[in-house]
């Protein structure tokens, strides 16, 4: 008897601490946990209410069938449910449904245990909106990057509508949007039967990607046919017939296909007509841009010629303290070389961790010396390197007055997120803060974002770069603003290059701004203060 009493008290304690509903054999609610009542702002749940009324109409029939089947089989069911809980934005839960039977195998009670996942569902829906362009309905750059990896393609093309801006300026933005939509429909009708997918990058630029590993010569042939197809036709827009000319650039290689295609498109746009498809091959591109960086990197490490430049990051409303981002440069004679030229090469060698440590060391010293906050980029390679992490913590301990922010990149590229989580806890315990870098492209796991709880979130520069011309970029930004407001995370916008972009982002109440309009990187942090 005593054991039964203890068991009863234990079950009561577990139910009270959980989101839990108990239902009688006839399907009516008999008990609701206090934690679930707190979510029920409109007092929807009450004893005697049929369980079916608690289930949202979108899923009610399906769930009731599942519950009935579980009772018949005398087994539990687990899955996702949506409940009616008044005026909450969304009421999604992971659920376990358990029917309880007496010794005679008669159903006595049914228990529904819940875990609230409403926030995760809402944030995933916001991200999904960024995957498809609102104007054309086409997938965006986010999907393109994922598909390039999935298909393991060797070729990508970019289409640009020549003089598109003149159409939008003369006829209006609505006409421009309609032109883009009708052009995209023409592209789909031509390319989809040929197993080529189309994406909207930004503005009037569209990307093309074969749905399988197509031979580059065949892909180029299809692009040439499409050009002929376009110039022989007119596109109808609001009763007007528009004759378009386009430029097409095609990249061929194993890596950085978008960069190759952009380079090819830039060449295509320098000529009057797009009758010829311009192609940039990775081998040719690499040959023209090849430098043996290894001895230069070795020499720079040996002679302490990796130096920090600092770019200011300004508070948009002056209510938050400004800070600076450390940007590594390699001093080569009279020239300070930006990281885009050498850092990817360094990552393939054993010298890359040493570069990171030089950057951190200088940032810590300068932060303490000048009493400023400085952000430093760290990659997954850095976080997984035990010696680099130990060096970082040693530096933070040696300079407790320093104020650093660690911008984490490529967090989606590792399955062992626990290492990232451990790193953030260690540096935070030493007074540092955390930022997620390049948000908006590739970073899709919101449960990780919520788990990491960064102190700052940096918007990917490709979104800001075209924010005034590209409706999809503005839409993506609006979704991110909603996310950050929900999570109370300050935002940082990069690529603020003009007064117009600065004004737009300030109106959107983006907390921090960074770019050449705000200030250029400088090796002398004193001049930036």
Short mmCIF file of C-alpha atoms in Angstrom, two decimals:
data_model
loop_
_atom_site.label_atom_id
_atom_site.label_comp_id
_atom_site.label_asym_id
_atom_site.label_seq_id
_atom_site.Cartn_x
_atom_site.Cartn_y
_atom_site.Cartn_z
CA UNK A 1 0.00 0.00 0.00
CA UNK A 2 2.81 2.35 0.93
CA UNK A 3 4.55 1.68 -2.40
CA UNK A 4 1.34 2.45 -4.31
CA UNK A 5 1.01 5.72 -2.42
CA UNK A 6 4.58 6.70 -3.27
CA UNK A 7 4.01 5.76 -6.90
CA UNK A 8 0.85 7.88 -7.01
CA UNK A 9 2.71 10.87 -5.55
CA UNK A 10 5.58 10.38 -8.00
CA UNK A 11 3.22 10.30 -10.97
CA UNK A 12 1.46 13.41 -9.71
CA UNK A 13 4.78 15.24 -9.40
CA UNK A 14 5.84 14.22 -12.92
CA UNK A 15 2.50 15.24 -14.42
CA UNK A 16 2.53 18.60 -12.64
CA UNK A 17 6.01 19.41 -13.93
CA UNK A 18 5.10 18.43 -17.50
CA UNK A 19 2.69 19.67 -20.14
CA UNK A 20 0.11 16.98 -19.59
CA UNK A 21 -3.58 16.24 -20.25
CA UNK A 22 -5.49 13.29 -18.77
CA UNK A 23 -8.59 12.08 -20.60
CA UNK A 24 -11.23 9.56 -19.50
CA UNK A 25 -12.23 6.48 -21.49
CA UNK A 26 -14.97 8.48 -23.26
CA UNK A 27 -12.50 11.07 -24.56
CA UNK A 28 -13.26 13.92 -22.12
CA UNK A 29 -10.57 15.88 -20.29
CA UNK A 30 -10.44 15.20 -16.54
CA UNK A 31 -7.15 16.89 -15.54
CA UNK A 32 -4.68 19.47 -16.94
CA UNK A 33 -1.20 20.21 -15.55
CA UNK A 34 -0.46 23.68 -14.22
CA UNK A 35 2.34 24.21 -16.76
CA UNK A 36 -0.06 23.62 -19.64
CA UNK A 37 -2.66 25.94 -18.07
CA UNK A 38 -0.07 28.72 -18.19
CA UNK A 39 0.08 28.38 -21.99
CA UNK A 40 -3.72 28.36 -22.24
CA UNK A 41 -4.17 32.15 -22.19
CA UNK A 42 -7.85 32.02 -23.24
CA UNK A 43 -8.77 29.22 -20.78
CA UNK A 44 -9.76 26.92 -23.60
CA UNK A 45 -9.01 23.73 -21.68
CA UNK A 46 -11.42 22.74 -18.95
CA UNK A 47 -12.59 19.47 -17.34
CA UNK A 48 -15.31 17.84 -19.42
CA UNK A 49 -14.05 19.31 -22.72
CA UNK A 50 -13.80 16.60 -25.41
CA UNK A 51 -10.21 16.00 -26.41
CA UNK A 52 -11.26 16.42 -30.03
CA UNK A 53 -12.10 20.09 -29.33
CA UNK A 54 -8.56 20.69 -28.05
CA UNK A 55 -7.04 19.40 -31.30
CA UNK A 56 -6.74 21.91 -34.14
CA UNK A 57 -9.10 21.30 -37.06
CA UNK A 58 -6.16 20.96 -39.48
CA UNK A 59 -5.02 17.74 -37.78
CA UNK A 60 -8.05 16.64 -35.73
CA UNK A 61 -9.33 13.80 -37.89
CA UNK A 62 -5.90 12.29 -38.49
CA UNK A 63 -4.91 12.45 -34.81
CA UNK A 64 -8.15 10.95 -33.54
CA UNK A 65 -7.65 8.02 -35.91
CA UNK A 66 -4.11 7.59 -34.57
CA UNK A 67 -5.33 7.69 -30.96
CA UNK A 68 -8.10 5.16 -31.65
CA UNK A 69 -5.60 2.85 -33.31
CA UNK A 70 -3.28 3.11 -30.29
CA UNK A 71 -6.16 2.16 -27.98
CA UNK A 72 -7.03 -0.80 -30.19
CA UNK A 73 -3.42 -2.00 -30.25
CA UNK A 74 -2.89 -1.13 -26.56
CA UNK A 75 0.27 0.75 -27.53
CA UNK A 76 1.48 4.32 -27.26
CA UNK A 77 1.73 6.86 -30.11
CA UNK A 78 4.21 9.69 -30.55
CA UNK A 79 4.34 12.47 -33.08
CA UNK A 80 3.50 16.16 -33.58
CA UNK A 81 0.18 17.78 -32.68
CA UNK A 82 -1.34 21.23 -33.06
CA UNK A 83 -3.67 22.44 -30.32
CA UNK A 84 -6.24 25.23 -29.98
CA UNK A 85 -4.94 27.43 -27.17
CA UNK A 86 -6.51 30.80 -27.81
CA UNK A 87 -4.54 33.72 -29.19
CA UNK A 88 -1.01 32.24 -29.25
CA UNK A 89 0.75 32.59 -32.58
CA UNK A 90 1.15 28.84 -33.00
CA UNK A 91 0.54 25.89 -30.73
CA UNK A 92 2.70 23.03 -31.98
CA UNK A 93 3.84 20.26 -29.66
CA UNK A 94 5.75 17.03 -29.76
CA UNK A 95 3.42 14.54 -28.12
CA UNK A 96 3.20 11.05 -26.62
CA UNK A 97 -0.28 9.51 -26.33
CA UNK A 98 -0.57 6.63 -23.83
CA UNK A 99 -3.80 4.64 -23.20
CA UNK A 100 -4.03 3.08 -19.71
CA UNK A 101 -5.86 -0.22 -19.06
CA UNK A 102 -6.91 -2.08 -15.92
CA UNK A 103 -6.27 -5.75 -15.18
CA UNK A 104 -9.32 -6.69 -17.29
CA UNK A 105 -7.84 -4.86 -20.29
CA UNK A 106 -10.56 -2.23 -20.08
CA UNK A 107 -9.56 1.31 -21.06
CA UNK A 108 -9.54 3.50 -17.96
CA UNK A 109 -7.74 6.65 -18.96
CA UNK A 110 -5.69 8.28 -21.72
CA UNK A 111 -2.66 10.51 -21.14
CA UNK A 112 -1.24 13.10 -23.55
CA UNK A 113 2.29 14.31 -22.70
CA UNK A 114 3.48 17.39 -24.60
CA UNK A 115 6.64 19.36 -25.39
CA UNK A 116 6.15 22.90 -26.74
CA UNK A 117 7.90 23.38 -30.12
CA UNK A 118 5.87 26.42 -31.27
CA UNK A 119 8.87 28.75 -31.45
CA UNK A 120 10.94 26.31 -33.50
CA UNK A 121 8.07 25.79 -35.96
CA UNK A 122 7.53 29.55 -36.30
CA UNK A 123 11.21 30.24 -36.95
CA UNK A 124 11.50 27.40 -39.44
CA UNK A 125 8.50 28.85 -41.30
CA UNK A 126 10.25 32.22 -41.45
CA UNK A 127 13.37 30.60 -42.86
CA UNK A 128 11.31 28.71 -45.43
CA UNK A 129 10.04 32.06 -46.70
CA UNK A 130 13.64 33.00 -47.52
CA UNK A 131 14.06 29.91 -49.68
CA UNK A 132 11.62 31.12 -52.34
CA UNK A 133 11.42 34.47 -54.07
CA UNK A 134 8.13 36.32 -53.51
CA UNK A 135 8.10 38.00 -56.92
CA UNK A 136 8.76 35.01 -59.16
CA UNK A 137 8.11 32.03 -56.91
CA UNK A 138 11.52 30.65 -57.86
CA UNK A 139 13.93 29.15 -55.34
CA UNK A 140 16.58 31.58 -54.14
CA UNK A 141 20.34 31.56 -53.67
CA UNK A 142 19.87 29.57 -50.45
CA UNK A 143 18.41 26.64 -52.39
CA UNK A 144 20.92 27.05 -55.20
CA UNK A 145 23.91 26.61 -52.88
CA UNK A 146 22.33 23.51 -51.34
CA UNK A 147 21.55 22.03 -54.78
CA UNK A 148 25.08 22.67 -56.07
CA UNK A 149 26.39 20.50 -53.26
CA UNK A 150 23.68 17.86 -53.72
CA UNK A 151 24.07 17.49 -57.49
CA UNK A 152 27.86 17.79 -57.31
CA UNK A 153 27.62 19.71 -60.54
CA UNK A 154 30.52 20.94 -62.61
CA UNK A 155 28.77 23.89 -64.22
CA UNK A 156 26.47 26.81 -63.30
CA UNK A 157 25.23 29.75 -65.39
CA UNK A 158 23.90 33.22 -64.57
CA UNK A 159 21.50 35.20 -66.77
CA UNK A 160 21.23 38.99 -66.62
CA UNK A 161 18.44 40.98 -68.32
CA UNK A 162 20.13 43.82 -70.15
CA UNK A 163 18.80 47.31 -69.36
CA UNK A 164 16.19 45.92 -67.00
CA UNK A 165 16.47 49.02 -64.81
CA UNK A 166 15.23 51.20 -67.67
CA UNK A 167 11.99 49.19 -67.85
CA UNK A 168 11.38 49.54 -64.12
CA UNK A 169 12.26 53.25 -64.11
CA UNK A 170 10.06 54.07 -67.13
CA UNK A 171 7.04 51.86 -66.46
CA UNK A 172 7.21 51.53 -62.67
CA UNK A 173 8.18 48.91 -60.11
CA UNK A 174 4.98 46.90 -60.54
CA UNK A 175 5.70 46.57 -64.27
CA UNK A 176 9.27 45.52 -63.45
CA UNK A 177 8.08 42.83 -61.05
CA UNK A 178 5.61 41.54 -63.63
CA UNK A 179 8.34 41.45 -66.25
CA UNK A 180 10.54 39.40 -63.93
CA UNK A 181 7.68 36.99 -63.23
CA UNK A 182 6.81 36.50 -66.91
CA UNK A 183 10.49 36.10 -67.80
CA UNK A 184 10.86 33.46 -65.10
CA UNK A 185 7.84 31.61 -66.48
CA UNK A 186 9.42 31.65 -69.94
CA UNK A 187 12.64 30.29 -68.46
CA UNK A 188 10.82 27.51 -66.63
CA UNK A 189 8.89 26.40 -69.72
CA UNK A 190 12.14 26.20 -71.67
CA UNK A 191 14.56 24.76 -69.09
CA UNK A 192 12.48 22.43 -66.93
CA UNK A 193 11.81 19.91 -69.76
CA UNK A 194 15.58 19.97 -70.38
CA UNK A 195 16.31 19.05 -66.74
CA UNK A 196 17.74 22.45 -65.86
CA UNK A 197 16.57 24.30 -62.74
CA UNK A 198 16.31 28.08 -62.45
CA UNK A 199 16.82 30.28 -59.38
CA UNK A 200 16.49 33.99 -58.74
CA UNK A 201 19.70 35.37 -57.29
CA UNK A 202 18.80 39.06 -56.91
CA UNK A 203 17.51 41.91 -59.04
CA UNK A 204 17.38 40.78 -62.66
CA UNK A 205 19.92 37.99 -62.23
CA UNK A 206 18.90 34.34 -62.47
CA UNK A 207 21.02 31.22 -61.97
CA UNK A 208 20.73 27.98 -63.93
CA UNK A 209 21.79 24.59 -62.60
CA UNK A 210 21.41 21.17 -64.29
CA UNK A 211 19.48 18.69 -62.17
CA UNK A 212 22.15 16.08 -62.87
CA UNK A 213 25.88 16.16 -63.64
CA UNK A 214 25.43 17.47 -67.19
CA UNK A 215 28.37 17.67 -69.59
CA UNK A 216 29.43 21.36 -69.86
CA UNK A 217 29.31 21.29 -73.68
CA UNK A 218 25.67 20.16 -73.62
CA UNK A 219 24.78 22.76 -70.98
CA UNK A 220 26.39 25.52 -73.09
CA UNK A 221 24.44 24.30 -76.12
CA UNK A 222 21.16 24.57 -74.20
CA UNK A 223 22.06 28.09 -73.06
CA UNK A 224 22.75 29.14 -76.65
CA UNK A 225 19.38 27.75 -77.74
CA UNK A 226 17.68 29.67 -74.95
CA UNK A 227 19.30 32.91 -76.08
CA UNK A 228 17.93 32.35 -79.58
CA UNK A 229 14.56 31.46 -78.06
CA UNK A 230 14.42 34.77 -76.16
CA UNK A 231 15.48 37.15 -78.93
CA UNK A 232 12.99 35.59 -81.37
CA UNK A 233 10.09 36.31 -79.03
CA UNK A 234 8.54 39.14 -77.07
CA UNK A 235 7.29 38.88 -73.51
CA UNK A 236 3.82 40.26 -72.83
CA UNK A 237 3.56 42.44 -69.72
CA UNK A 238 0.29 44.18 -68.84
CA UNK A 239 -0.73 44.39 -72.50
CA UNK A 240 2.67 45.57 -73.74
CA UNK A 241 5.12 43.42 -75.70
CA UNK A 242 8.71 43.63 -74.50
CA UNK A 243 11.70 42.51 -76.58
CA UNK A 244 14.50 41.48 -74.23
CA UNK A 245 18.21 40.99 -74.65
CA UNK A 246 20.15 38.99 -72.10
CA UNK A 247 23.74 38.28 -71.11
CA UNK A 248 24.75 34.79 -70.00
CA UNK A 249 27.89 33.74 -68.15
CA UNK A 250 28.78 30.11 -67.46
CA UNK A 251 31.28 28.76 -64.93
CA UNK A 252 32.92 25.33 -65.22
CA UNK A 253 34.94 23.65 -62.48
CA UNK A 254 34.90 21.76 -59.20
CA UNK A 255 34.65 24.66 -56.74
CA UNK A 256 33.45 28.27 -56.49
CA UNK A 257 31.13 27.84 -59.45
CA UNK A 258 29.12 30.96 -58.65
CA UNK A 259 32.30 33.03 -58.59
CA UNK A 260 33.30 31.59 -61.95
CA UNK A 261 29.84 32.25 -63.41
CA UNK A 262 29.85 35.83 -62.06
CA UNK A 263 33.22 36.40 -63.70
CA UNK A 264 31.88 35.01 -66.97
CA UNK A 265 28.77 37.20 -66.74
CA UNK A 266 30.89 40.30 -66.16
CA UNK A 267 32.72 39.53 -69.40
CA UNK A 268 29.44 38.87 -71.23
CA UNK A 269 28.04 42.26 -70.17
CA UNK A 270 31.02 44.11 -71.65
CA UNK A 271 29.89 43.26 -75.19
CA UNK A 272 26.82 44.65 -76.91
CA UNK A 273 25.04 41.37 -77.56
CA UNK A 274 24.78 38.10 -75.68
CA UNK A 275 24.85 35.91 -78.80
CA UNK A 276 27.96 34.24 -77.46
CA UNK A 277 27.78 32.44 -74.12
CA UNK A 278 30.84 33.48 -72.13
CA UNK A 279 32.49 30.61 -70.26
CA UNK A 280 35.08 30.81 -67.48
CA UNK A 281 36.87 27.55 -66.76
CA UNK A 282 38.34 26.97 -63.31
CA UNK A 283 41.67 25.84 -64.75
CA UNK A 284 42.07 28.97 -66.87
CA UNK A 285 40.89 31.18 -64.04
CA UNK A 286 43.32 29.59 -61.60
CA UNK A 287 46.19 29.82 -64.05
CA UNK A 288 45.65 33.54 -64.49
CA UNK A 289 45.35 34.09 -60.77
CA UNK A 290 47.91 31.59 -59.52
CA UNK A 291 50.50 32.54 -56.92
CA UNK A 292 52.53 30.12 -54.84
CA UNK A 293 51.19 31.26 -51.49
CA UNK A 294 52.82 28.64 -49.29
CA UNK A 295 56.28 30.25 -49.04
CA UNK A 296 54.67 33.65 -48.57
CA UNK A 297 52.56 32.32 -45.68
CA UNK A 298 55.56 30.60 -44.11
CA UNK A 299 57.63 33.78 -44.33
CA UNK A 300 54.83 35.94 -42.93
CA UNK A 301 54.46 33.68 -39.89
CA UNK A 302 58.23 33.51 -39.31
CA UNK A 303 58.62 37.29 -39.50
CA UNK A 304 55.37 38.30 -37.71
CA UNK A 305 53.87 39.88 -40.82
CA UNK A 306 50.25 38.85 -40.22
CA UNK A 307 48.68 42.03 -38.88
CA UNK A 308 45.20 43.12 -37.88
CA UNK A 309 43.23 45.81 -39.64
CA UNK A 310 40.18 47.09 -37.77
CA UNK A 311 36.87 48.13 -39.31
CA UNK A 312 34.41 50.14 -37.20
CA UNK A 313 30.94 48.78 -36.47
CA UNK A 314 28.70 51.66 -35.48
CA UNK A 315 25.52 51.72 -33.43
CA UNK A 316 22.73 52.97 -35.69
CA UNK A 317 21.00 54.99 -32.96
CA UNK A 318 23.94 55.79 -30.70
CA UNK A 319 22.36 53.93 -27.80
CA UNK A 320 24.88 51.07 -27.90
CA UNK A 321 28.69 51.22 -27.78
CA UNK A 322 30.52 50.96 -31.10
CA UNK A 323 33.02 48.17 -31.65
CA UNK A 324 35.50 46.95 -34.29
CA UNK A 325 36.06 43.84 -36.37
CA UNK A 326 39.60 42.46 -36.67
CA UNK A 327 40.44 41.67 -40.30
CA UNK A 328 43.71 39.88 -40.98
CA UNK A 329 46.20 41.13 -43.56
CA UNK A 330 49.47 39.63 -44.76
CA UNK A 331 52.18 42.26 -45.11
CA UNK A 332 54.20 41.59 -48.26
CA UNK A 333 56.77 44.30 -48.85
CA UNK A 334 54.86 47.59 -49.14
CA UNK A 335 51.54 45.80 -49.67
CA UNK A 336 49.02 44.52 -47.09
CA UNK A 337 47.20 41.63 -48.77
CA UNK A 338 43.51 40.95 -47.85
CA UNK A 339 42.56 37.42 -46.65
CA UNK A 340 40.56 36.60 -49.78
CA UNK A 341 43.84 35.99 -51.59
CA UNK A 342 45.54 33.65 -49.12
CA UNK A 343 43.26 32.41 -46.33
CA UNK A 344 41.61 29.58 -48.26
CA UNK A 345 45.06 28.38 -49.29
CA UNK A 346 46.24 28.58 -45.68
CA UNK A 347 43.32 26.41 -44.53
CA UNK A 348 44.77 23.52 -46.52
CA UNK A 349 48.05 23.74 -44.60
CA UNK A 350 49.16 23.34 -41.00
CA UNK A 351 49.82 27.09 -40.82
CA UNK A 352 46.17 28.18 -40.65
CA UNK A 353 45.81 27.75 -36.84
CA UNK A 354 48.85 29.98 -36.35
CA UNK A 355 47.19 32.77 -38.36
CA UNK A 356 44.10 32.60 -36.16
CA UNK A 357 46.25 32.79 -33.03
CA UNK A 358 48.11 35.85 -34.32
CA UNK A 359 44.81 37.60 -34.98
CA UNK A 360 43.44 36.75 -31.52
CA UNK A 361 46.65 37.77 -29.79
CA UNK A 362 46.69 41.22 -31.41
CA UNK A 363 42.95 41.73 -30.86
CA UNK A 364 43.20 40.94 -27.14
CA UNK A 365 46.14 43.29 -26.63
CA UNK A 366 44.61 46.14 -28.63
CA UNK A 367 41.23 45.74 -26.92
CA UNK A 368 42.84 46.04 -23.50
CA UNK A 369 45.21 48.79 -24.58
CA UNK A 370 42.60 51.05 -26.18
CA UNK A 371 39.58 50.02 -24.08
CA UNK A 372 37.49 49.01 -27.11
CA UNK A 373 35.48 45.93 -27.98
CA UNK A 374 36.82 43.89 -30.92
CA UNK A 375 35.26 41.01 -32.83
CA UNK A 376 37.33 38.14 -34.24
CA UNK A 377 36.25 35.52 -36.78
CA UNK A 378 36.65 31.89 -35.78
CA UNK A 379 35.77 28.93 -37.98
CA UNK A 380 34.86 25.35 -37.19
CA UNK A 381 38.49 24.43 -37.87
CA UNK A 382 39.50 26.81 -35.07
CA UNK A 383 36.93 25.51 -32.61
CA UNK A 384 37.86 21.88 -33.26
CA UNK A 385 41.55 22.66 -32.76
CA UNK A 386 42.28 22.06 -29.06
CA UNK A 387 45.53 24.06 -29.16
CA UNK A 388 43.81 27.08 -30.71
CA UNK A 389 41.01 26.99 -28.13
CA UNK A 390 43.56 26.68 -25.31
CA UNK A 391 45.50 29.63 -26.75
CA UNK A 392 42.32 31.74 -26.91
CA UNK A 393 41.37 31.01 -23.29
CA UNK A 394 44.95 31.70 -22.13
CA UNK A 395 44.88 35.09 -23.85
CA UNK A 396 41.52 36.00 -22.34
CA UNK A 397 42.77 35.04 -18.89
CA UNK A 398 46.00 37.02 -19.39
CA UNK A 399 44.05 40.16 -20.42
CA UNK A 400 40.87 40.15 -18.30
CA UNK A 401 40.22 43.77 -19.21
CA UNK A 402 39.93 42.91 -22.91
CA UNK A 403 36.48 42.72 -24.53
CA UNK A 404 36.20 40.32 -27.43
CA UNK A 405 33.37 39.05 -29.61
CA UNK A 406 33.91 35.75 -31.44
CA UNK A 407 32.10 35.58 -34.78
CA UNK A 408 31.39 31.92 -35.52
CA UNK A 409 31.12 30.86 -39.14
CA UNK A 410 30.12 27.59 -40.85
CA UNK A 411 28.32 26.20 -37.79
CA UNK A 412 26.19 24.07 -40.07
CA UNK A 413 29.21 22.17 -41.37
CA UNK A 414 29.87 20.04 -38.29
CA UNK A 415 27.75 17.31 -36.83
CA UNK A 416 29.39 17.70 -33.43
CA UNK A 417 27.66 20.88 -32.35
CA UNK A 418 28.61 20.11 -28.74
CA UNK A 419 32.12 21.38 -29.51
CA UNK A 420 30.70 24.73 -30.61
CA UNK A 421 28.51 24.86 -27.53
CA UNK A 422 31.48 24.07 -25.25
CA UNK A 423 33.61 26.76 -26.91
CA UNK A 424 30.95 29.44 -26.42
CA UNK A 425 30.55 28.53 -22.76
CA UNK A 426 34.29 28.70 -22.13
CA UNK A 427 34.88 32.09 -23.74
CA UNK A 428 31.73 33.56 -22.23
CA UNK A 429 32.91 32.53 -18.78
CA UNK A 430 35.97 34.70 -19.49
CA UNK A 431 33.94 37.76 -20.47
CA UNK A 432 33.74 37.31 -24.26
CA UNK A 433 30.57 37.44 -26.37
CA UNK A 434 29.34 35.40 -29.36
CA UNK A 435 28.09 36.41 -32.82
CA UNK A 436 26.77 34.27 -35.67
CA UNK A 437 28.40 35.41 -38.93
CA UNK A 438 26.87 35.41 -42.44
CA UNK A 439 23.37 34.60 -41.23
CA UNK A 440 20.81 34.06 -44.00
CA UNK A 441 22.83 31.76 -46.22
CA UNK A 442 23.30 28.16 -45.15
CA UNK A 443 22.47 28.50 -41.46
CA UNK A 444 19.17 26.68 -41.29
CA UNK A 445 19.10 24.91 -37.96
CA UNK A 446 17.10 27.19 -35.70
CA UNK A 447 17.20 24.78 -32.79
CA UNK A 448 20.97 25.26 -32.77
CA UNK A 449 20.57 29.02 -33.02
CA UNK A 450 18.24 29.00 -30.03
CA UNK A 451 20.63 26.71 -28.16
CA UNK A 452 23.63 28.92 -28.91
CA UNK A 453 21.80 32.17 -28.05
CA UNK A 454 24.35 34.51 -29.71
CA UNK A 455 24.84 38.04 -28.45
CA UNK A 456 24.88 39.36 -32.03
CA UNK A 457 23.71 38.12 -35.41
CA UNK A 458 25.46 39.35 -38.56
CA UNK A 459 23.38 39.40 -41.74
CA UNK A 460 25.02 37.91 -44.80
CA UNK A 461 26.50 40.69 -46.93
CA UNK A 462 24.90 39.40 -50.15
CA UNK A 463 21.49 40.29 -48.71
CA UNK A 464 22.46 43.87 -47.76
CA UNK A 465 24.38 44.41 -50.99
CA UNK A 466 21.19 44.46 -53.07
CA UNK A 467 18.64 45.50 -50.47
CA UNK A 468 17.40 48.59 -52.34
CA UNK A 469 17.01 46.89 -55.73
CA UNK A 470 15.99 43.36 -54.85
CA UNK A 471 12.58 42.65 -53.32
CA UNK A 472 13.62 39.14 -52.28
CA UNK A 473 16.57 40.53 -50.29
CA UNK A 474 14.21 42.93 -48.52
CA UNK A 475 11.85 40.05 -47.79
CA UNK A 476 14.68 37.94 -46.39
CA UNK A 477 15.78 40.86 -44.22
CA UNK A 478 12.25 41.34 -42.89
CA UNK A 479 12.11 37.69 -41.91
CA UNK A 480 15.43 37.97 -40.09
CA UNK A 481 14.28 41.09 -38.28
CA UNK A 482 11.28 39.13 -37.02
CA UNK A 483 13.55 36.30 -35.88
CA UNK A 484 15.93 38.61 -34.03
CA UNK A 485 13.11 40.59 -32.42
CA UNK A 486 11.62 37.31 -31.26
CA UNK A 487 14.92 36.14 -29.78
CA UNK A 488 16.02 39.63 -28.63
CA UNK A 489 19.32 39.39 -30.51
CA UNK A 490 20.93 42.61 -31.85
CA UNK A 491 21.59 42.58 -35.61
CA UNK A 492 24.70 43.69 -37.50
CA UNK A 493 24.43 44.63 -41.20
CA UNK A 494 27.55 44.38 -43.36
CA UNK A 495 28.15 45.95 -46.81
CA UNK A 496 26.75 49.36 -45.87
CA UNK A 497 28.37 51.13 -48.80
CA UNK A 498 26.10 54.14 -49.47
CA UNK A 499 24.12 56.78 -47.65
CA UNK A 500 20.90 55.32 -49.07
CA UNK A 501 21.58 51.83 -47.70
CA UNK A 502 22.63 53.35 -44.38
CA UNK A 503 19.36 55.31 -44.18
CA UNK A 504 17.23 52.30 -45.12
CA UNK A 505 18.82 50.04 -42.50
CA UNK A 506 18.58 52.74 -39.86
CA UNK A 507 14.85 53.06 -40.61
CA UNK A 508 14.57 49.28 -40.18
CA UNK A 509 16.17 49.72 -36.72
CA UNK A 510 19.10 47.41 -37.43
CA UNK A 511 21.19 47.92 -34.31
CA UNK A 512 24.70 47.93 -35.84
CA UNK A 513 26.03 48.94 -39.26
CA UNK A 514 29.33 48.05 -40.95
CA UNK A 515 30.76 48.91 -44.36
CA UNK A 516 32.81 51.44 -46.30
CA UNK A 517 30.17 54.13 -45.71
CA UNK A 518 30.67 53.65 -41.96
CA UNK A 519 34.45 53.33 -42.14
CA UNK A 520 37.21 51.50 -43.98
CA UNK A 521 39.52 49.00 -42.28
CA UNK A 522 42.71 50.52 -40.89
CA UNK A 523 45.77 49.06 -39.16
CA UNK A 524 45.72 51.98 -36.71
CA UNK A 525 42.78 51.57 -34.35
CA UNK A 526 43.57 54.93 -32.73
CA UNK A 527 42.62 56.76 -35.94
CA UNK A 528 39.23 55.03 -35.91
CA UNK A 529 38.35 56.18 -32.38
#
